XYZ file of N, CA and C in Angstrom:
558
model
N 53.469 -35.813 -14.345
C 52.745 -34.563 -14.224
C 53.660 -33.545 -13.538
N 53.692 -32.429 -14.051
C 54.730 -31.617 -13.512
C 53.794 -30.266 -13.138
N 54.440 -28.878 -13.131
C 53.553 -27.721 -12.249
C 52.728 -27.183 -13.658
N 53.227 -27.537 -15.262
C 52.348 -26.848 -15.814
C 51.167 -27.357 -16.253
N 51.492 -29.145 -15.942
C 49.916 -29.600 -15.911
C 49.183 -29.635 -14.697
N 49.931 -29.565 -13.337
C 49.132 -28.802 -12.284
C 48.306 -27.747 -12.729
N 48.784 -26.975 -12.715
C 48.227 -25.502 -13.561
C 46.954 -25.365 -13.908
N 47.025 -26.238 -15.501
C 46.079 -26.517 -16.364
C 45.222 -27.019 -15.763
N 45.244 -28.402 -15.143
C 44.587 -29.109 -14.560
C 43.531 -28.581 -13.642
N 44.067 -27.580 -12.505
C 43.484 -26.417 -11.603
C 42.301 -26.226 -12.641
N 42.981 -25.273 -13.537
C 42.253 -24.466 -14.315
C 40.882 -25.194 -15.099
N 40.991 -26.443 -15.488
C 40.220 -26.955 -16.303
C 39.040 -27.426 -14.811
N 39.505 -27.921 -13.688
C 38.310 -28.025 -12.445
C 37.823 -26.624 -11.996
N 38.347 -25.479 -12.175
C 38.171 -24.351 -11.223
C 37.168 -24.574 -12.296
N 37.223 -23.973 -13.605
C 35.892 -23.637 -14.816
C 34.750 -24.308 -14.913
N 35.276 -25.767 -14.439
C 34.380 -26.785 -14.375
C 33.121 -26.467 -13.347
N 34.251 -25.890 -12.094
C 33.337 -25.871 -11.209
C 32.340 -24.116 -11.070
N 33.116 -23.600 -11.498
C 32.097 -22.531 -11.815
C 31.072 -22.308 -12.783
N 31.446 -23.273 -13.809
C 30.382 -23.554 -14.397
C 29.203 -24.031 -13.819
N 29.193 -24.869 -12.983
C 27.667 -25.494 -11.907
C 27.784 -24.324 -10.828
N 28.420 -23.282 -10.778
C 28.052 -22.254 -9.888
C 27.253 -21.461 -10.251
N 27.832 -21.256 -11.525
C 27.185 -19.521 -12.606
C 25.751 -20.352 -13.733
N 25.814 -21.504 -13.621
C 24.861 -21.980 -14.233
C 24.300 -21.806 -15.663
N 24.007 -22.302 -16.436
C 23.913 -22.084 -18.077
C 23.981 -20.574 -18.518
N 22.848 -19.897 -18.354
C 23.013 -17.906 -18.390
C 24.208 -17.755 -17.911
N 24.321 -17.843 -16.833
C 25.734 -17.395 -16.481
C 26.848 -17.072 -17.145
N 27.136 -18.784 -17.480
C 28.573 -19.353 -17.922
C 27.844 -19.032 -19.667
N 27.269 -18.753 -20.293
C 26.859 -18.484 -21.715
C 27.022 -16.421 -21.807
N 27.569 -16.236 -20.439
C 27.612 -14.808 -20.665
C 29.300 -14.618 -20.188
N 29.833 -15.745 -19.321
C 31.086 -15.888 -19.199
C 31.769 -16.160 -20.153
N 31.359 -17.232 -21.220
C 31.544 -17.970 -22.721
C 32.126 -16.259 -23.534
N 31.065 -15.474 -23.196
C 31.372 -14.218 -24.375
C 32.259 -13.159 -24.108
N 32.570 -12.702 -22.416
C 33.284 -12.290 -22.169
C 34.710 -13.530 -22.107
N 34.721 -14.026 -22.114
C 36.414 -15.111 -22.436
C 36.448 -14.612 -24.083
N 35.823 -14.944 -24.742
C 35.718 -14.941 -26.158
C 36.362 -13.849 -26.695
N 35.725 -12.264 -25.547
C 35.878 -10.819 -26.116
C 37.341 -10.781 -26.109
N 37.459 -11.253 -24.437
C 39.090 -10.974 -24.339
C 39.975 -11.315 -24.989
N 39.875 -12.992 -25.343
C 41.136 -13.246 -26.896
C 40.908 -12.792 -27.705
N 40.089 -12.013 -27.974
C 39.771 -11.038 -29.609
C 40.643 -9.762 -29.319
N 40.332 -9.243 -27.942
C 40.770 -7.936 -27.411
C 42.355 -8.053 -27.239
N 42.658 -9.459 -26.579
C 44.206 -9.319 -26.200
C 44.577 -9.549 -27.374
N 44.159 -10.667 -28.571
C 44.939 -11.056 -29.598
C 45.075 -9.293 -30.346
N 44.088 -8.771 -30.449
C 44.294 -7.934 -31.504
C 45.458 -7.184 -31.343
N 45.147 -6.555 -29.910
C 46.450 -5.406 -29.372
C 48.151 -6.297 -29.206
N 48.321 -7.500 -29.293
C 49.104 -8.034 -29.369
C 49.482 -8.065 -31.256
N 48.583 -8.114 -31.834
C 49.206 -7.924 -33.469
C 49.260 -6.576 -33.793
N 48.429 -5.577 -32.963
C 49.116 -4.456 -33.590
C 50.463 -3.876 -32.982
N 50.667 -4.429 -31.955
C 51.984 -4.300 -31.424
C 52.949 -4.690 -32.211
N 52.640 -6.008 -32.477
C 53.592 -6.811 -33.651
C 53.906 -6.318 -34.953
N 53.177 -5.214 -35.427
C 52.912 -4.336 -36.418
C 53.857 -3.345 -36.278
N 53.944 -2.896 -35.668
C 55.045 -1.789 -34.746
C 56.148 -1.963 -34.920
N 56.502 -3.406 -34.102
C 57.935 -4.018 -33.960
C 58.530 -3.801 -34.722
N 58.408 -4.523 -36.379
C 59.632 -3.930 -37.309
C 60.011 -2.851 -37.505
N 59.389 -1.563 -36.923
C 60.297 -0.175 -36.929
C 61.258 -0.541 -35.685
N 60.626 -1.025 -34.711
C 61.615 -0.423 -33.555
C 62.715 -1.316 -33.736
N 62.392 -2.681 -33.834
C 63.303 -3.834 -34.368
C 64.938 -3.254 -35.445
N 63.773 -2.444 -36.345
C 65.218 -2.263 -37.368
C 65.917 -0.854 -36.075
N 65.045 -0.110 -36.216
C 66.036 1.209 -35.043
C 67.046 0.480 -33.931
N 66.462 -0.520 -33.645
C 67.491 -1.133 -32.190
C 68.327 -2.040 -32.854
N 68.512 -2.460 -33.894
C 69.347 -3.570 -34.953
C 70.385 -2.452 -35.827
N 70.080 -0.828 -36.033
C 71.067 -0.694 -36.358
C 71.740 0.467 -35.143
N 71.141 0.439 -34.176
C 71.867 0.921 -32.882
C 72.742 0.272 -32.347
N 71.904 -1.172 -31.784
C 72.675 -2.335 -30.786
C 73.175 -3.309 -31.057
N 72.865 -3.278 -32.615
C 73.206 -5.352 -32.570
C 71.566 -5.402 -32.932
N 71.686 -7.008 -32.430
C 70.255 -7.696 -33.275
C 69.338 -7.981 -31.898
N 68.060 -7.226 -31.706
C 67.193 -7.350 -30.794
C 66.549 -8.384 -30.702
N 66.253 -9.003 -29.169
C 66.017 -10.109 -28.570
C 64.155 -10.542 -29.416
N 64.176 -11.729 -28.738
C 62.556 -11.995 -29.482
C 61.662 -11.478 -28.953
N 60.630 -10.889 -29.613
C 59.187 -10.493 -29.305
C 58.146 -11.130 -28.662
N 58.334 -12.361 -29.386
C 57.305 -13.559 -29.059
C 56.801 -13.264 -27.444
N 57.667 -13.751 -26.452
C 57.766 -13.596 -24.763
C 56.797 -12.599 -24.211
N 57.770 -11.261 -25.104
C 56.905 -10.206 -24.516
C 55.515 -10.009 -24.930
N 54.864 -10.690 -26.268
C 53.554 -10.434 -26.880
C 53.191 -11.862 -26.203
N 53.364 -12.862 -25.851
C 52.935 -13.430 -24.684
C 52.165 -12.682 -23.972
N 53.416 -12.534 -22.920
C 52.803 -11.730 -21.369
C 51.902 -10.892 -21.664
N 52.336 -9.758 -22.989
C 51.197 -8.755 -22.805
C 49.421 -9.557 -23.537
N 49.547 -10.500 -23.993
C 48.609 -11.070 -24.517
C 47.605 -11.751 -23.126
N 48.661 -12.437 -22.058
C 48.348 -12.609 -20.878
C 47.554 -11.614 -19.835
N 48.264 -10.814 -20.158
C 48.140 -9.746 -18.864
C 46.727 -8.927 -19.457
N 46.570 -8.792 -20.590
C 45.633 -7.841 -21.306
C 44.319 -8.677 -21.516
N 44.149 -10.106 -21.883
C 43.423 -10.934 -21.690
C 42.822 -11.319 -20.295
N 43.520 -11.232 -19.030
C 43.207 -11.398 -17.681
C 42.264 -10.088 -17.469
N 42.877 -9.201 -17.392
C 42.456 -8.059 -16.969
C 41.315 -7.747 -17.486
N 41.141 -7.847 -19.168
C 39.981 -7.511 -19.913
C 38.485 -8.422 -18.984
N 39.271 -9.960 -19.307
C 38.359 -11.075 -18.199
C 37.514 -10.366 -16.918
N 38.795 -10.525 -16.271
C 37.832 -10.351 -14.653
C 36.838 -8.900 -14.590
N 37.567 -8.126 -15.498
C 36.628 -6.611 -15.532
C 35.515 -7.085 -16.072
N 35.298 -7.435 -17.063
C 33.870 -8.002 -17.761
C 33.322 -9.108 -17.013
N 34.048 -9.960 -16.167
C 33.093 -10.708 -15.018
C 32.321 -9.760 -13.700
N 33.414 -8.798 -13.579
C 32.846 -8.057 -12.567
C 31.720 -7.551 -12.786
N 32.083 -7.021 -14.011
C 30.651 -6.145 -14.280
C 29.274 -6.653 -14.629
N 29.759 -7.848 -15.360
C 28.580 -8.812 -15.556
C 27.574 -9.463 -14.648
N 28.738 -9.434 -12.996
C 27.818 -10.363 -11.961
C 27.134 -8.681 -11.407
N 27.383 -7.866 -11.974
C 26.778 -6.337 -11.223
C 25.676 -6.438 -12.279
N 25.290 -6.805 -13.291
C 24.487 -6.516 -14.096
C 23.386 -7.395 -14.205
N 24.066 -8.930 -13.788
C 23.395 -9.977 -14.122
C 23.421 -10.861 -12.320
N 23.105 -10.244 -10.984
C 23.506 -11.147 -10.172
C 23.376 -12.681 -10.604
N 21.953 -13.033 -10.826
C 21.821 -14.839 -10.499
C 21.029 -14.902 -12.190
N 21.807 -15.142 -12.731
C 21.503 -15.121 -14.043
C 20.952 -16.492 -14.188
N 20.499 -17.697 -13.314
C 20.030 -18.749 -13.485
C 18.493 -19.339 -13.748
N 18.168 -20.023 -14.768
C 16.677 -20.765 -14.991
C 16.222 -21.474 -13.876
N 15.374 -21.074 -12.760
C 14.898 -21.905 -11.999
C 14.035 -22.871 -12.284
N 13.494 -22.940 -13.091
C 12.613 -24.058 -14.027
C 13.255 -25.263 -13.979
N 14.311 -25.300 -14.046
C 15.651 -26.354 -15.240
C 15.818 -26.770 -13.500
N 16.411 -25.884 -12.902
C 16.720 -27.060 -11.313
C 18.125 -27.453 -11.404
N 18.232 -28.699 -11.006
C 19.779 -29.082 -11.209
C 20.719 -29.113 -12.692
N 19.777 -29.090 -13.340
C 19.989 -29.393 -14.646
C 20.668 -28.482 -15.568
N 20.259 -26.922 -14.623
C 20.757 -25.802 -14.886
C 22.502 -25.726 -14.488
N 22.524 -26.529 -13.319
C 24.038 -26.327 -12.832
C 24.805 -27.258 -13.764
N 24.142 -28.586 -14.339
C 24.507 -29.516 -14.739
C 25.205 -29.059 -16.677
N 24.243 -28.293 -16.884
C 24.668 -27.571 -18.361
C 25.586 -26.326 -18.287
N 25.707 -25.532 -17.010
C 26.674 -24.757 -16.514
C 27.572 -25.382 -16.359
N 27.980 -26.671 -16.130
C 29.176 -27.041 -15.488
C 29.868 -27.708 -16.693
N 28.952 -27.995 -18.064
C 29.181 -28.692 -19.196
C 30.162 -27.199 -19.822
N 29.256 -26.346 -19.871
C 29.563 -24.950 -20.815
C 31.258 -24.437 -20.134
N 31.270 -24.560 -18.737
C 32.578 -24.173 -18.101
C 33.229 -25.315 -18.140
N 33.261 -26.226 -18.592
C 34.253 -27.566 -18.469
C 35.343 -27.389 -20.397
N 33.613 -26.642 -20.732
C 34.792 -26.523 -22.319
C 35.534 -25.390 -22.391
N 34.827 -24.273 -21.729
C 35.357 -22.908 -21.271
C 36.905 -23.394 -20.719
N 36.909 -24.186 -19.770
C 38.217 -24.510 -18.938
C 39.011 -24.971 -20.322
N 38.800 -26.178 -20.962
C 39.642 -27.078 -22.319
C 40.152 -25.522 -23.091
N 39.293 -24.833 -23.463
C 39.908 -23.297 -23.916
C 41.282 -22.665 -23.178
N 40.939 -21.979 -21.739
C 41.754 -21.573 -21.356
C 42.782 -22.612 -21.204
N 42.846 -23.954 -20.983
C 44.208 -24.790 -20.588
C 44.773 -24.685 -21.952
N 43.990 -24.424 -23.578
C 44.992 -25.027 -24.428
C 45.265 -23.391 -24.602
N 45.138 -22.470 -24.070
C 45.501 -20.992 -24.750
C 46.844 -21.333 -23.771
N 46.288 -21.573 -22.378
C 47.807 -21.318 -21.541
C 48.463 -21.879 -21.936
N 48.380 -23.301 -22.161
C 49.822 -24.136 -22.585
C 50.399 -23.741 -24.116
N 49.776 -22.987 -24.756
C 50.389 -22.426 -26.048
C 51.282 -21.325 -25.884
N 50.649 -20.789 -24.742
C 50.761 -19.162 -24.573
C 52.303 -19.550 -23.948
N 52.704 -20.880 -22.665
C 53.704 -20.981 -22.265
C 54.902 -21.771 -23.412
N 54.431 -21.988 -23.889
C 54.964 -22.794 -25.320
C 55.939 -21.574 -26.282
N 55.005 -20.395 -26.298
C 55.435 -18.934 -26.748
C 56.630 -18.952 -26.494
N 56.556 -18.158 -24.924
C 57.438 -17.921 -23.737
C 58.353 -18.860 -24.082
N 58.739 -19.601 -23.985
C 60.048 -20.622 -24.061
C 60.360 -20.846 -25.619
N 59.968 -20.561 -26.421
C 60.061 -20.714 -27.552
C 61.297 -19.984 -27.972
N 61.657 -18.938 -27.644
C 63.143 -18.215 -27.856
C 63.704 -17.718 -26.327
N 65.012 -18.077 -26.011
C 65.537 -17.552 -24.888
C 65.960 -16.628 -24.583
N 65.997 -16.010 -23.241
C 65.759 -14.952 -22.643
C 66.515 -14.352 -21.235
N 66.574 -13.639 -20.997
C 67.023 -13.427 -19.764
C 66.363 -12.957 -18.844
N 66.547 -13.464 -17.209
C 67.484 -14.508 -17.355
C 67.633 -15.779 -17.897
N 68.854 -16.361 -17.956
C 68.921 -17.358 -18.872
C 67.872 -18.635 -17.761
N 68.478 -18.562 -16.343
C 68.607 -19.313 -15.613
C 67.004 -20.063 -15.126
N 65.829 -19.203 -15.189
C 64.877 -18.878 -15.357
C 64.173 -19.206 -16.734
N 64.753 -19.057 -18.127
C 64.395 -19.479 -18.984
C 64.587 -20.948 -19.243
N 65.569 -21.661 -18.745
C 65.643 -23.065 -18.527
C 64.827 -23.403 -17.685
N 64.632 -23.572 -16.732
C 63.397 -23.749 -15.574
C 62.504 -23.895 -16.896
N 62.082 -22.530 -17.128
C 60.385 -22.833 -17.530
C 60.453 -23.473 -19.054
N 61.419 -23.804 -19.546
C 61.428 -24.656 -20.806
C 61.623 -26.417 -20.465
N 62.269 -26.277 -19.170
C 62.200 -27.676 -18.571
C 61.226 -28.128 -18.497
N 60.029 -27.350 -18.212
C 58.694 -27.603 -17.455
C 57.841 -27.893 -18.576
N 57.726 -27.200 -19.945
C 57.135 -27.035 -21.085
C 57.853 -28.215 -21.853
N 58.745 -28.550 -21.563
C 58.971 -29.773 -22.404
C 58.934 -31.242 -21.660
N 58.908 -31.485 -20.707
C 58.243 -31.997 -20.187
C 57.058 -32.789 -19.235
N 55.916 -31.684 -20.004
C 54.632 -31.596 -19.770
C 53.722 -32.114 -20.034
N 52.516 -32.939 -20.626
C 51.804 -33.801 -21.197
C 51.016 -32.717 -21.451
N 49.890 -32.344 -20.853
C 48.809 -31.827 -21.383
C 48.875 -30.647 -22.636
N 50.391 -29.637 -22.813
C 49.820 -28.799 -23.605
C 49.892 -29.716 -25.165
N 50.168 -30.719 -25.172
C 50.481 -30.903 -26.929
C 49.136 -31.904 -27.456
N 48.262 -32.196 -26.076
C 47.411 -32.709 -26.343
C 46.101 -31.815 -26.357
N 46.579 -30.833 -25.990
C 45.278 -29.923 -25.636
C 45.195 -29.194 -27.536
N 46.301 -29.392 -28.022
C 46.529 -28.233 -29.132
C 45.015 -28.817 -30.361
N 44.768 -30.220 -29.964
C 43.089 -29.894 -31.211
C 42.392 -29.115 -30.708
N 42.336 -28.952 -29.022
C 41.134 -28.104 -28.632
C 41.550 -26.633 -29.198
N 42.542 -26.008 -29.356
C 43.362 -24.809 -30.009
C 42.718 -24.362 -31.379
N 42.957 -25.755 -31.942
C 42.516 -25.410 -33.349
C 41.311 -25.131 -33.326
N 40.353 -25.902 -32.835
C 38.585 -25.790 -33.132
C 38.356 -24.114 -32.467
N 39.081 -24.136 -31.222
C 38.692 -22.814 -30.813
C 39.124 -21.793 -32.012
N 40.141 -22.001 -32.383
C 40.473 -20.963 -33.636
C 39.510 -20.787 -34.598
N 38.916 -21.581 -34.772
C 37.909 -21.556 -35.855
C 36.558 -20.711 -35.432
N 36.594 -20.356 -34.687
C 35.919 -19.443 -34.054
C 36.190 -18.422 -33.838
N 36.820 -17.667 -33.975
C 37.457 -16.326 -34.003
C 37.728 -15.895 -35.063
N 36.649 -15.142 -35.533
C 36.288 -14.885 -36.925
C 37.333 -13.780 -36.978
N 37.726 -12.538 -36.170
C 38.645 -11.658 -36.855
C 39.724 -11.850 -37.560
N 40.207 -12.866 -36.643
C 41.378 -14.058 -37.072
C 41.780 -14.580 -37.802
N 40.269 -15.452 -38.295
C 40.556 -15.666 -39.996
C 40.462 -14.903 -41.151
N 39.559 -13.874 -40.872
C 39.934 -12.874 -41.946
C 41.343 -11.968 -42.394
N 42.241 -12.113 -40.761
C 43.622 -11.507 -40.790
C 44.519 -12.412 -40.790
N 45.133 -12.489 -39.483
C 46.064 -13.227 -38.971
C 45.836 -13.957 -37.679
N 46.266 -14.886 -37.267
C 46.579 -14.977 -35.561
C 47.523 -14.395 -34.962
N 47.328 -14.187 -33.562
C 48.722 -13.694 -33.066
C 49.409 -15.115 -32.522
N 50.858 -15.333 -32.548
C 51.637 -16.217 -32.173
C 51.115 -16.978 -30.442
N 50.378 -16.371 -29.886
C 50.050 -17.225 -28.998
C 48.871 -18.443 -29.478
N 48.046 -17.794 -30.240
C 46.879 -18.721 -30.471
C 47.214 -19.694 -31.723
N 48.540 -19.517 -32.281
C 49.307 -20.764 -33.094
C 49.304 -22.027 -32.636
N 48.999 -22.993 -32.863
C 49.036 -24.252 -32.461
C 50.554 -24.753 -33.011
């Protein structure tokens, strides 16, 4: 086990456990904001990618042959997906404080903690794809790009996580009607 199945690992108990926090409503309104955001980050990450071959050819017959995209539609897939997240959690616990069935009792935390345990299997197989990206073509620094390809190749969890990848794909209907963006590639 190395730091990127630390990581994952975190990630798949933190969800777990907020799932028996935020409780079925909750985590079924957390479920849709996660959902929005890979729709939101994937998209703006392919229309970026859309882009690229102008600037690609402009900097190929300026400089030479420009570095890979992949990395950077990563991060921004990262960074745009986070951000989209926690804003739509924020606003959600402003809208929705205790969104929980008191009827249901424990049972409520118990199906919350089910709904965020798959929520978590999601985010661990997006991250370990998403870091899979990232190392996928090298970069500078170089020194830094070894590190984190060290780590990605010898990791366990992302290559096992990649069925949970697929099924989630199948769910993201914009997706299949277009394209994926290179992070959500298995």
């Amino acid at each position: 086990m190395n730091v990127l199945d630390g990581l994952l690992v975190v990630i798949g108990l933190g969800s777990l456990l907020w799932g028996s926090y935020r409780q079925t409503v909750g985590m079924l309104i957390t479920w849709l904001g996660f959902y929005l955001s890979v729709i939101f980050a994937g998209t703006v990450v392919l229309l970026l990618e859309s882009t690229y071959g102008v600037g690609a050819n402009l900097a190929r017959s300026l400089w030479g042959s420009p570095g890979s995209f992949r990395p950077i539609q990563a991060m921004i897939f990262l960074v745009l997906g986070t951000i989209f997240f926690v804003v739509y959690e924020v606003v959600s616990r402003m809208i929705f404080p205790n969104p929980g069935i008191p009827e249901l009792g424990f049972l409520d935390n118990l199906l919350g903690g089910i709904i965020g345990g798959a929520l978590g299997l999601a985010a661990m197989a997006i991250l370990g794809n998403l870091w899979r990206v990232v190392v996928s073509a090298s970069w500078q620094p170089y020194d830094l790009w070894v590190s984190l390809d060290a780590i990605y190749r010898t990791s366990i969890l992302p290559l096992h996580l990649r069925p949970v990848l697929v099924i989630f794909n199948k769910t993201l209907l914009p997706f299949l009607v277009f394209q994926f963006p290179a992070v959500l590639v298995p």
